[in-house]
Short mmCIF file of C-alpha atoms in Angstrom, two decimals:
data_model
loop_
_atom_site.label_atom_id
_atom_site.label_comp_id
_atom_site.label_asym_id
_atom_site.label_seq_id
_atom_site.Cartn_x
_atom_site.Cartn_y
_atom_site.Cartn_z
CA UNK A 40 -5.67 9.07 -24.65
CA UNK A 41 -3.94 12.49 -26.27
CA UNK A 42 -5.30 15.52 -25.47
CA UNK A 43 -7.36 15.86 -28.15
CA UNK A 44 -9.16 12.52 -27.74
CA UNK A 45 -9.21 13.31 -23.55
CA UNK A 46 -11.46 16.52 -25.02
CA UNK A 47 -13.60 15.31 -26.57
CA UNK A 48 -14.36 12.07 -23.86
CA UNK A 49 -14.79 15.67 -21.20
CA UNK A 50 -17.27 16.93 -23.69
CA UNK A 51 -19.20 13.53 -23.92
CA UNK A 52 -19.02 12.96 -20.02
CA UNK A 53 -19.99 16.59 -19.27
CA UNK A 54 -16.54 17.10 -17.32
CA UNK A 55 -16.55 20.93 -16.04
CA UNK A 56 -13.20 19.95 -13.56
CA UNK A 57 -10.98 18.57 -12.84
CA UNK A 58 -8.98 16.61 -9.72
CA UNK A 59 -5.40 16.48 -9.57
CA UNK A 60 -3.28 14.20 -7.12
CA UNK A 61 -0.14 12.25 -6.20
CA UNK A 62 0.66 10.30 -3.02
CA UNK A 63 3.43 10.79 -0.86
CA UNK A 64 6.06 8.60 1.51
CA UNK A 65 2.79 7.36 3.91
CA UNK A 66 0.66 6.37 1.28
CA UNK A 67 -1.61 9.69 1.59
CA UNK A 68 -3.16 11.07 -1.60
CA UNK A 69 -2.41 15.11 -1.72
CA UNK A 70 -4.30 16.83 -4.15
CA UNK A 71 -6.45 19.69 -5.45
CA UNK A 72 -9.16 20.95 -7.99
CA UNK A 73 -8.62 22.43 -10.76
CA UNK A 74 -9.91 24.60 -13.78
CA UNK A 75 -10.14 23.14 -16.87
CA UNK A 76 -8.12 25.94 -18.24
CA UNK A 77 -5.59 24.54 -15.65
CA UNK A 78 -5.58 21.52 -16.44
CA UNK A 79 -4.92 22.05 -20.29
CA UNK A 80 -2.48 24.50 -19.54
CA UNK A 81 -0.98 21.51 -17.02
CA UNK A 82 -1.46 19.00 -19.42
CA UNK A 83 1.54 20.96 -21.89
CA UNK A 84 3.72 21.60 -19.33
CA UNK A 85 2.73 20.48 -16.30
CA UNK A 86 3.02 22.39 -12.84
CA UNK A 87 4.27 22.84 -9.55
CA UNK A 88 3.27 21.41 -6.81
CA UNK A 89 4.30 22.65 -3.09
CA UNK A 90 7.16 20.24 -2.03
CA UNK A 91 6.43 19.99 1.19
CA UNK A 92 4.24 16.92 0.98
CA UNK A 93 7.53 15.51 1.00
CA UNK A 94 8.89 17.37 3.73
CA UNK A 95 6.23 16.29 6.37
CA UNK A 96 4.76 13.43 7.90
CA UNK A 97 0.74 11.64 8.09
CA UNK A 98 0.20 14.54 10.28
CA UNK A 99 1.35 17.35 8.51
CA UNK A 100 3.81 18.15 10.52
CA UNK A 101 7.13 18.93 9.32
CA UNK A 102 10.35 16.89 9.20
CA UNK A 103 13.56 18.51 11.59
CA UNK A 104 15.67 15.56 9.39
CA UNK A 105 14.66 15.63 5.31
CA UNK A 106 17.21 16.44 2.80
CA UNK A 107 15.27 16.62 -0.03
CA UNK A 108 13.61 19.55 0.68
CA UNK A 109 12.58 22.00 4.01
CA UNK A 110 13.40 25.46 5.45
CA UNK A 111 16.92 24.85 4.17
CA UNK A 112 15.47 25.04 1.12
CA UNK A 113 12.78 27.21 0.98
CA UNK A 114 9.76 24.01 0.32
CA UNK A 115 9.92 25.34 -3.44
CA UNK A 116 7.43 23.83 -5.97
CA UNK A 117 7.93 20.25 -7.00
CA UNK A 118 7.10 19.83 -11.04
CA UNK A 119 4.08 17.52 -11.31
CA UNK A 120 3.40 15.84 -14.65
CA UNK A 121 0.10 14.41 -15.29
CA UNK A 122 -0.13 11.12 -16.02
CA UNK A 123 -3.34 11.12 -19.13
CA UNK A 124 -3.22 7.08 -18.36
CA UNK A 125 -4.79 7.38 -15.21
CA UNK A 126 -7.84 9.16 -16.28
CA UNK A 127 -10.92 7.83 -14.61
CA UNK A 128 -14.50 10.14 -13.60
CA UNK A 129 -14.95 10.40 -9.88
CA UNK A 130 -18.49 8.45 -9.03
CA UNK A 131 -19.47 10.48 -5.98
CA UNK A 132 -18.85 13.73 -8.48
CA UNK A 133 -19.74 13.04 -11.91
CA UNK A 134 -18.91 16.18 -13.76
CA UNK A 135 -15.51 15.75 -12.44
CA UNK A 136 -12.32 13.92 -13.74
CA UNK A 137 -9.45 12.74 -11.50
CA UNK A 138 -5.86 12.15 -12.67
CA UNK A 139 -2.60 10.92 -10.87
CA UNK A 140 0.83 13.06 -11.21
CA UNK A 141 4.57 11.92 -11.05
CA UNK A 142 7.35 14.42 -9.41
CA UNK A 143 9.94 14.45 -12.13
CA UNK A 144 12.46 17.24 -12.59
CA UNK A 145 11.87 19.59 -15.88
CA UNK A 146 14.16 17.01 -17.68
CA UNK A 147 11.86 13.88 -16.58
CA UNK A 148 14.07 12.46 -13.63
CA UNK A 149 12.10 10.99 -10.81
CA UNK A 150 11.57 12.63 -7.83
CA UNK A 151 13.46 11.12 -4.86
CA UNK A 152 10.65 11.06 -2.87
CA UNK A 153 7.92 10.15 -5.51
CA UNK A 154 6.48 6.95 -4.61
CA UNK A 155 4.98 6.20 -8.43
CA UNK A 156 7.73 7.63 -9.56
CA UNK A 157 10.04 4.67 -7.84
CA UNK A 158 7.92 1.68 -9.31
CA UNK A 159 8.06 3.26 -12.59
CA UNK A 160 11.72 3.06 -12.17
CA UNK A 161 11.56 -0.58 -11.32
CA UNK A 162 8.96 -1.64 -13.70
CA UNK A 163 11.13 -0.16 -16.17
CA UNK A 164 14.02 -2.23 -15.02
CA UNK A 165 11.63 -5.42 -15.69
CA UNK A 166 11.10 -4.31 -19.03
CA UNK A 167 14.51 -4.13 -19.93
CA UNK A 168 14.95 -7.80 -18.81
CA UNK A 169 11.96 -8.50 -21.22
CA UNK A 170 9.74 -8.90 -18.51
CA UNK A 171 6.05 -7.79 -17.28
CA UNK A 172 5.04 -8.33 -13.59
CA UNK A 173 1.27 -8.96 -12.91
CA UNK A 174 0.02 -7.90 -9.06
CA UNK A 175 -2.89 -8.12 -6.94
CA UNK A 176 -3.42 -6.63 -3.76
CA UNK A 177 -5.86 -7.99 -1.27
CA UNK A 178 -6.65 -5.73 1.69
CA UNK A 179 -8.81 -6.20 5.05
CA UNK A 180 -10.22 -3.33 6.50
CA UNK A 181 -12.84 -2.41 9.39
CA UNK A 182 -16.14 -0.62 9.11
CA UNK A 183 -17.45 1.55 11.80
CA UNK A 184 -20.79 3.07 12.54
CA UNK A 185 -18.95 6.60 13.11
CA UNK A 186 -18.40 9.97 12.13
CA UNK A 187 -14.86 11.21 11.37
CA UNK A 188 -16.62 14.25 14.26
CA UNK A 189 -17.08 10.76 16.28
CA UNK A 190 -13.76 8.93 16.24
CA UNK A 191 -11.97 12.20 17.72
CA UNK A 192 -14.89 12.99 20.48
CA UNK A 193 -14.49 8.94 21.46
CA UNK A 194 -10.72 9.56 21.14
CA UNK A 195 -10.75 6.40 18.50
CA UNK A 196 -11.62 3.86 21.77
CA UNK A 197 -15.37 2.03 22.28
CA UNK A 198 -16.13 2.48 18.43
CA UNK A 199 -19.33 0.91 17.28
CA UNK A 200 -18.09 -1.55 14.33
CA UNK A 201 -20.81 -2.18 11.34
CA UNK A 202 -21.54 -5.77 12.83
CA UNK A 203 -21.10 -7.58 16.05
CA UNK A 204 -19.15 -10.97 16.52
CA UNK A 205 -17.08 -12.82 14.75
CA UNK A 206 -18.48 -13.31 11.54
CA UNK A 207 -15.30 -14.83 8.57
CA UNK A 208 -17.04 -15.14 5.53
CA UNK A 209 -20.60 -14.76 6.19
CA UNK A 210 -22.58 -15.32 4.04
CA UNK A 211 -25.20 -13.69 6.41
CA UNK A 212 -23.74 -10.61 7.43
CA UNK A 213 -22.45 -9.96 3.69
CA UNK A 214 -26.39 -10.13 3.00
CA UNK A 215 -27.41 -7.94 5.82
CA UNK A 216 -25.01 -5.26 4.51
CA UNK A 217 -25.62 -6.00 1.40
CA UNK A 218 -26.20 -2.18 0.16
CA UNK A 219 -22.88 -1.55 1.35
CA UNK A 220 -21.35 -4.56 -0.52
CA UNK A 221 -22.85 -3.79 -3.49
CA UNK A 222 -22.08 -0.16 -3.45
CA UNK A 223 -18.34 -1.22 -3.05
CA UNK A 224 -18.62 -3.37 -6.07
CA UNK A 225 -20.52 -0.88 -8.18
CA UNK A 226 -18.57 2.50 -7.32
CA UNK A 227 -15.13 0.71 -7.28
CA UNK A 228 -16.18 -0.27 -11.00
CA UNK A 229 -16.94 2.74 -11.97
CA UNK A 230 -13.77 4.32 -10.96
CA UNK A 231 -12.17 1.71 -12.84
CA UNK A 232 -11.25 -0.51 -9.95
CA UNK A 233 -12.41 -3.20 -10.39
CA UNK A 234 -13.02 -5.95 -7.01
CA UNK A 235 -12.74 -9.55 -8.14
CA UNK A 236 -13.75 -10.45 -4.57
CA UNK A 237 -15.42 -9.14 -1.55
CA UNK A 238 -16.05 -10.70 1.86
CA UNK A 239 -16.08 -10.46 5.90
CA UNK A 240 -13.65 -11.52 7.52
CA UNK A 241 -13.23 -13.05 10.97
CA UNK A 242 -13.66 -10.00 13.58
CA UNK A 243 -16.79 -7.34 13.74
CA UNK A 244 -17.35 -5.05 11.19
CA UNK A 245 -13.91 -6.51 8.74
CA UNK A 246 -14.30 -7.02 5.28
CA UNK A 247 -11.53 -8.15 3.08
CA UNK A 248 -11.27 -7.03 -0.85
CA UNK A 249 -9.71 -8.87 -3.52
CA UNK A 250 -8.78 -6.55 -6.26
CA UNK A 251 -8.70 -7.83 -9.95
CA UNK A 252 -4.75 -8.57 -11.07
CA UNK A 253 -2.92 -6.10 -13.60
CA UNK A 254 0.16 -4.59 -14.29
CA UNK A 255 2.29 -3.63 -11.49
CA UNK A 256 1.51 0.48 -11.89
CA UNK A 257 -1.94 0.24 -12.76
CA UNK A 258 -2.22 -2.36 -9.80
CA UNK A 259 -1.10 -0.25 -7.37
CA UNK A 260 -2.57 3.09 -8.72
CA UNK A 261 -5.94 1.19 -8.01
CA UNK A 262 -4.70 -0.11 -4.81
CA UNK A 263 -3.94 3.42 -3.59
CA UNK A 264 -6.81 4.48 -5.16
CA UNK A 265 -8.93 1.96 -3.38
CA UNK A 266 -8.30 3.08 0.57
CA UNK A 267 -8.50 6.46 -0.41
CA UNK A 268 -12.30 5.97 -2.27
CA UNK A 269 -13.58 3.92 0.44
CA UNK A 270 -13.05 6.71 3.16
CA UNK A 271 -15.13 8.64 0.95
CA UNK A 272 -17.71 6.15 -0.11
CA UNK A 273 -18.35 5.60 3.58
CA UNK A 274 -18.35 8.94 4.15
CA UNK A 275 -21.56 9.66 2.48
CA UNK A 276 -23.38 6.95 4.31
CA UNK A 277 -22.37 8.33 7.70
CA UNK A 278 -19.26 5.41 8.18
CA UNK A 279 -15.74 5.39 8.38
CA UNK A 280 -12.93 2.43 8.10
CA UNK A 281 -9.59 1.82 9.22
CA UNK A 282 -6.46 0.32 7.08
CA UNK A 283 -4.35 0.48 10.21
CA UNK A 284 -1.94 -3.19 10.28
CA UNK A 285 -3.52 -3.55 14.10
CA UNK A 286 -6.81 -1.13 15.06
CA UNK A 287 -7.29 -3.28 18.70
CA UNK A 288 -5.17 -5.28 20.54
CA UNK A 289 -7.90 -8.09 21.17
CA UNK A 290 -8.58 -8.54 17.35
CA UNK A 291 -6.82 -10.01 14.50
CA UNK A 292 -4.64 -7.81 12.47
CA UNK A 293 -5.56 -6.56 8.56
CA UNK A 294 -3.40 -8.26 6.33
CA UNK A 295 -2.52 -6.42 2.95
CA UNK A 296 -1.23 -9.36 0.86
CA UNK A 297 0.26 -8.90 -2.91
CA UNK A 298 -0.08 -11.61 -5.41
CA UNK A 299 2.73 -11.48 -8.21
CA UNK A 300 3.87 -13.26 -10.91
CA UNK A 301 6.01 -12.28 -14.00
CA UNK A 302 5.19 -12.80 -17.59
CA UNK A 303 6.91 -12.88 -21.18
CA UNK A 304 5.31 -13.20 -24.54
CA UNK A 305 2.05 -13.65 -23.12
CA UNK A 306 3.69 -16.32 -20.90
CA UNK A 307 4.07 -16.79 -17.38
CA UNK A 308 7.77 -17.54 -16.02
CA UNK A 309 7.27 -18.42 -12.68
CA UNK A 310 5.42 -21.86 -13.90
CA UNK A 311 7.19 -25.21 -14.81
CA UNK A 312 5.26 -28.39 -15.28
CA UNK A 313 7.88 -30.40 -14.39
CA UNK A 314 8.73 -29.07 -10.81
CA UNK A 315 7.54 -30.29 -7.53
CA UNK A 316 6.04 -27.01 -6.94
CA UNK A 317 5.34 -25.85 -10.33
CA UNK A 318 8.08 -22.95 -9.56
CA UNK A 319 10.09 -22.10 -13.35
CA UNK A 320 14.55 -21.53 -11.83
CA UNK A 321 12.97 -17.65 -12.43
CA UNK A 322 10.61 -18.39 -10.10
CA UNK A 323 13.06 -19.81 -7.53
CA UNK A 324 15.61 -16.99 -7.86
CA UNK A 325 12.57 -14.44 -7.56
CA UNK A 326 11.71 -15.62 -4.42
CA UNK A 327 15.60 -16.18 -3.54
CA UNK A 328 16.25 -12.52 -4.21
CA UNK A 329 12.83 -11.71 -1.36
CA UNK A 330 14.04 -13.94 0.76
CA UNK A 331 17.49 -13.07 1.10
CA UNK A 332 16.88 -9.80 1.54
CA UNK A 333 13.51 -9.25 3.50
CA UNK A 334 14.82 -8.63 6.95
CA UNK A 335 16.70 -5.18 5.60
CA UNK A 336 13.87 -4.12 3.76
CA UNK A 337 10.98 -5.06 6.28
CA UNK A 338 10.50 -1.05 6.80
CA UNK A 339 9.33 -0.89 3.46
CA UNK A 340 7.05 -2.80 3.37
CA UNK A 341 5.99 -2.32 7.33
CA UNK A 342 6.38 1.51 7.45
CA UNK A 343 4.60 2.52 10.74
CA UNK A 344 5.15 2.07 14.16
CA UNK A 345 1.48 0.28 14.92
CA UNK A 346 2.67 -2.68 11.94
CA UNK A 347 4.87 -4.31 14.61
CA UNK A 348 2.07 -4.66 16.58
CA UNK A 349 0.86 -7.35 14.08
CA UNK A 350 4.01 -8.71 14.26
CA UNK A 351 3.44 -11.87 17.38
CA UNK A 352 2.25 -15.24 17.12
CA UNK A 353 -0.72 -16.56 16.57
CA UNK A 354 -2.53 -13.44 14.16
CA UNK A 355 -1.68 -14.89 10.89
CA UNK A 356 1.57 -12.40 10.56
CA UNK A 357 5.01 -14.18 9.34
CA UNK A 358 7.54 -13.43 11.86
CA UNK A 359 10.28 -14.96 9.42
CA UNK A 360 11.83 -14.45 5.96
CA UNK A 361 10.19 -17.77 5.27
CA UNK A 362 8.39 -19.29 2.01
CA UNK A 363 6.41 -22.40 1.63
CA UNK A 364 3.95 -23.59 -1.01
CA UNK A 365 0.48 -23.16 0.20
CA UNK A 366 1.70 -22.39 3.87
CA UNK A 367 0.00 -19.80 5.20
CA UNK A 368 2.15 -19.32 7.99
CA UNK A 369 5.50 -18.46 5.68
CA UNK A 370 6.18 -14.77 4.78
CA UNK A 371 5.76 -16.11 0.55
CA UNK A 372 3.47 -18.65 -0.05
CA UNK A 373 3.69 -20.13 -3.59
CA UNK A 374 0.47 -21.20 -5.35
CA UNK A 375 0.35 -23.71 -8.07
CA UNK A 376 -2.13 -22.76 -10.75
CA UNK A 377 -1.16 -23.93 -13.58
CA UNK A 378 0.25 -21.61 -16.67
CA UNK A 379 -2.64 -18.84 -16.24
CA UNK A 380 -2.15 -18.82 -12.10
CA UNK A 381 0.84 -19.77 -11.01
CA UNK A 382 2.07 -17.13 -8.71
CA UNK A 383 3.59 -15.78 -5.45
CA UNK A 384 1.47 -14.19 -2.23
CA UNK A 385 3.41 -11.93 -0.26
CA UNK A 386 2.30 -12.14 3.01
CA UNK A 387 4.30 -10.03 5.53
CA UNK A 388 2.54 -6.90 4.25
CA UNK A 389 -0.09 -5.96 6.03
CA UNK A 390 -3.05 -3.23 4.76
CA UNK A 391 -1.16 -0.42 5.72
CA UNK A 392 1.67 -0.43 2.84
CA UNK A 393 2.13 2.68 0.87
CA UNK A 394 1.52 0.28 -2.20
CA UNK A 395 3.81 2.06 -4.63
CA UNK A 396 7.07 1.24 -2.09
CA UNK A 397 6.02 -1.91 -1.59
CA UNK A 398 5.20 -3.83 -4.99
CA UNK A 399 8.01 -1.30 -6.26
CA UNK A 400 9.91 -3.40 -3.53
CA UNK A 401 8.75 -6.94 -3.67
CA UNK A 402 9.57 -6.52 -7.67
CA UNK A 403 12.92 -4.79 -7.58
CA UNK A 404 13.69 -7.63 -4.91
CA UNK A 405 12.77 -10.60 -6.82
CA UNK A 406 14.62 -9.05 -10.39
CA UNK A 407 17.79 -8.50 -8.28
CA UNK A 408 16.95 -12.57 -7.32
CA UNK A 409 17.04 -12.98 -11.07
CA UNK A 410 19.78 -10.95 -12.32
CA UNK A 411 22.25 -12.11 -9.39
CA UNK A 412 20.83 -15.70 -9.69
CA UNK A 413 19.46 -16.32 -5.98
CA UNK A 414 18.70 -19.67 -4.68
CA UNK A 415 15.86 -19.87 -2.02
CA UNK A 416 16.40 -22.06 1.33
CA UNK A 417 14.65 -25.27 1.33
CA UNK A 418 10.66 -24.67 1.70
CA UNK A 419 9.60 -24.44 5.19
CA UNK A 420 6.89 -27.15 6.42
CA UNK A 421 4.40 -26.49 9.58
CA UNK A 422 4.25 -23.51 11.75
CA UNK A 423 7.28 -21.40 10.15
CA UNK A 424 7.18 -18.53 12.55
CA UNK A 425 8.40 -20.27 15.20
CA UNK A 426 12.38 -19.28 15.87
CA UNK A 427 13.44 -22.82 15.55
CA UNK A 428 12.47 -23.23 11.70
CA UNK A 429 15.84 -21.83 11.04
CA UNK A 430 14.67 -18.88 8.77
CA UNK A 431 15.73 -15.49 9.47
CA UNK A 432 13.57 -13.68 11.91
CA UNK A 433 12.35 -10.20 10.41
CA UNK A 434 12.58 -7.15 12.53
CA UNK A 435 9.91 -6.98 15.63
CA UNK A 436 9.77 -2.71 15.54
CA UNK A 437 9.99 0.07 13.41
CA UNK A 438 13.17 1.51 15.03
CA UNK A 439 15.06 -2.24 14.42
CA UNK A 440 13.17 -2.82 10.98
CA UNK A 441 14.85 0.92 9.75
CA UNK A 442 18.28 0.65 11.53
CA UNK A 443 18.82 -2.51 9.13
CA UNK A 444 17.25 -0.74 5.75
CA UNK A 445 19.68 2.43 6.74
CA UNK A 446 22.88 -0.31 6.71
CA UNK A 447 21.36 -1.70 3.51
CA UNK A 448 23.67 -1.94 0.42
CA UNK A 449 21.00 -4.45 -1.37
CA UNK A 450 18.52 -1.87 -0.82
CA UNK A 451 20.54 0.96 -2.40
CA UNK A 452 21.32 -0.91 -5.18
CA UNK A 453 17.66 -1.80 -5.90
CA UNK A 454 15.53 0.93 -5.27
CA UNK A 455 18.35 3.60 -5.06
CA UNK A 456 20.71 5.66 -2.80
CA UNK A 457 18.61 9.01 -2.96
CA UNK A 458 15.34 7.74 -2.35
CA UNK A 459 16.32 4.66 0.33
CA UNK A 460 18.01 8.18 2.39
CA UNK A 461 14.87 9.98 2.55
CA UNK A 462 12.41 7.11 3.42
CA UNK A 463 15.13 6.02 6.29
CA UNK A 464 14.76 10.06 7.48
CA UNK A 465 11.11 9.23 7.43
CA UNK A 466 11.25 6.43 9.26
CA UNK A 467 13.40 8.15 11.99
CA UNK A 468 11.16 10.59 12.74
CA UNK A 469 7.98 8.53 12.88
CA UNK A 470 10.25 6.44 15.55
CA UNK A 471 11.20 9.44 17.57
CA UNK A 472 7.64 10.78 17.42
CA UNK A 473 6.46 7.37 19.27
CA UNK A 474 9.11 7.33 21.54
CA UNK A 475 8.50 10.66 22.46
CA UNK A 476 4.82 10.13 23.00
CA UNK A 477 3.01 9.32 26.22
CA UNK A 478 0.70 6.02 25.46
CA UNK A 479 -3.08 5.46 26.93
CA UNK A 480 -1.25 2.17 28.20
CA UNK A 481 1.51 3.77 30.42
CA UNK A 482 -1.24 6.18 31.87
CA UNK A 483 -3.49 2.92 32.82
CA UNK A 484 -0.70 1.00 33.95
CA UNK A 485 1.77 4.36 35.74
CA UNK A 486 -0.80 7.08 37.12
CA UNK A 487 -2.40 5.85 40.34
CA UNK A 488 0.14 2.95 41.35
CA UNK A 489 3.33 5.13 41.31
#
């Protein structure tokens, strides 16, 4: 929409304000409410937007090691440009419209630390090549019967999950929540997400969403979109959730897997009849270019410390930079589905991506496949996170996983020098934090027997 058609959908929706946000580096959405005088005024020339949600980390606490901005700067205003594309009406507050924003400079140059910003880079990148990539993110999450008042008082331990046991795909406990289910698949429609599939999954209290495929953006504007709107749907019935890679040691880990493909004249160019694995040569040097270089960029698409704790045998986690077709213990499985479904699922992500980095990521890897013509080892067969299938082991920690993106000159030269600098600064700091911090398990396993 223009402006003037954007007025006159606020005047037929009753919309008396507005709700501004973009994410930052971890994936969190920072944002405010606004006027509608604001927002018109905004929607001209846009406005600034403190800087310093990219000059400190999930906890708000600032960065000693960012470049882009900080007390050597002054945290200025950012500019923040309104994206009218992402209009949608907020269900919980139905007089009120919520937009995303890209960090650009006043002459329209990305932000270095702009996540959206980044995949718009990339996605442009496809275009050039005449090509449109297609995602779907599927994420598993768990419910809790608490209070965000309850999760600090019980120090996030002995939480009481929405359903006992372990329960994959019941069809059971999907019906005994099924107020919750259906409040997922309503509201999530309404704010113009829609969920093409929605189950439990094996562990109490998980659920796993299957969000419906689309463009690469709009895919992960709605994936970002998604964990932020279930906090709050939960919210209002007195629940919370968790999108962490590995909650509890004892329980499986939530995957975060994206489904890809790329597309031309209303075709898809990862299929070909004629192969084996119905994999186009694009599709092969796609996957050659992920392959080749997934161990350098495995902090993109792992970004906290807890992700590594998925990383060990036995959880459904890839542990090499492995593919196989319909192997669900390779890092890329391919999927045959003929012209309309023939795709790629990226499985090393788990649900904590930042999904702008990562499909911004998985894409830019897979064109630089293309452009630099990348063949992909031999499929792997059987149980390929085992050491001895001869693929590449990925990186097992945080600290390893963003010592290899910082020596990265494939990851420069896809995603960029100024923005692969500040995420490795990021990625510093959350290391030193952990290493810095004393852990519930050295006080259980230290205090009384030294």
């Amino acid at each position: 929409m223009d402006a003037k058609e954007l007025r006159a959908a606020f005047a037929e929706r009753g919309i008396r304000k507005v709700k501004v946000g973009g994410f930052d580096v971890d994936g969190v959405l920072r944002g405010k409410y606004v006027s509608l005088d604001k927002f018109w005024s905004a929607v001209e020339t846009g406005f600034g937007f403190c800087d310093v949600i990219f000059g400190w980390d999930i906890g708000d606490v600032l960065y000693d090691n960012a470049k882009v901005t900080g007390w050597h700067t002054g945290y200025p205003d950012a500019h923040a440009r309104i994206d009218l594309s992402t209009f949608r009406v907020l269900p919980w507050e139905p007089d009120t419209a919520a937009f995303l924003v890209d960090f650009v400079d006043e002459a329209g140059v990305q932000h270095p630390a702009c996540p959206r910003s980044l995949l718009k880079g990339v996605v442009a990148r496809a275009a050039k090549m005449g090509l449109a990539a297609t995602f779907a993110c599927e994420f598993e999450f768990f419910i809790f019967k608490e209070t965000s008042e309850s999760l600090h008082q019980k120090g996030f331990r002995n939480l009481t999950p929405l359903s006992s046991g372990m329960f994959g795909y019941s069809w059971v406990r999907e019906g005994q929540n099924s107020e919750l289910c259906h409040a997922i698949l309503d509201e999530m429609a309404a704010f113009d997400i829609p969920v093409e599939a929605l189950h439990t999954e094996t562990g109490p209290g998980v659920y796993e969403v299957a969000l419906r495929y689309d463009g690469a953006l709009r895919m992960a504007d709605k994936s970002a979109l998604f964990k932020a709107s279930m906090k709050q749907l939960l919210f209002k019935r007195g629940l919370s959730c968790t999108f962490m890679a590995k909650w509890c040691a004892e329980l499986p880990g939530s995957s975060g897997h994206l489904h890809q493909s790329l597309w031309k004249d209303k075709t898809n160019v990862f299929y070909d009849a004629a192969d084996a694995h119905s994999l186009s040569a694009t599709a092969k040097s796609y996957l050659g270019g992920q392959v080749a270089l997934m161990p350098e960029l495995t902090a993109l698409y792992s970004p906290t410390i807890n992700a590594y704790k998925r990383y060990v045998p036995g959880v459904w986690a890839p542990l090499t930079a492995s593919w196989g077709p319909e192997n669900r213990t390779c890092a890329i499985r391919t999927i045959a589905g003929g012209m309309s479904g023939t795709r790629l699922e990226y499985r090393q992500t788990a649900a904590d991506i930042n999904p702008y980095i990562a499909i911004a990521t998985c894409l830019a890897a897979g064109l630089h496949g293309i452009e630099k013509n990348v063949a992909p080892p031999l499929p792997g067969a059987g149980d390929t996170s085992k050491m001895e299938s001869g693929f590449a082991p990925l990186p097992r920690t945080l600290k390893d996983a963003t010592q290899a993106l910082a020596r990265s000159e494939g990851a420069r030269a896809i995603l960029g020098e100024a923005f692969v600098d500040h995420y490795v600064r990021t990625r510093d700091w959350e290391v030193r934090q952990y290493e810095r911090a004393v852990t519930e398990w050295e006080l259980k396993r230290y205090f009384e027997a030294i």
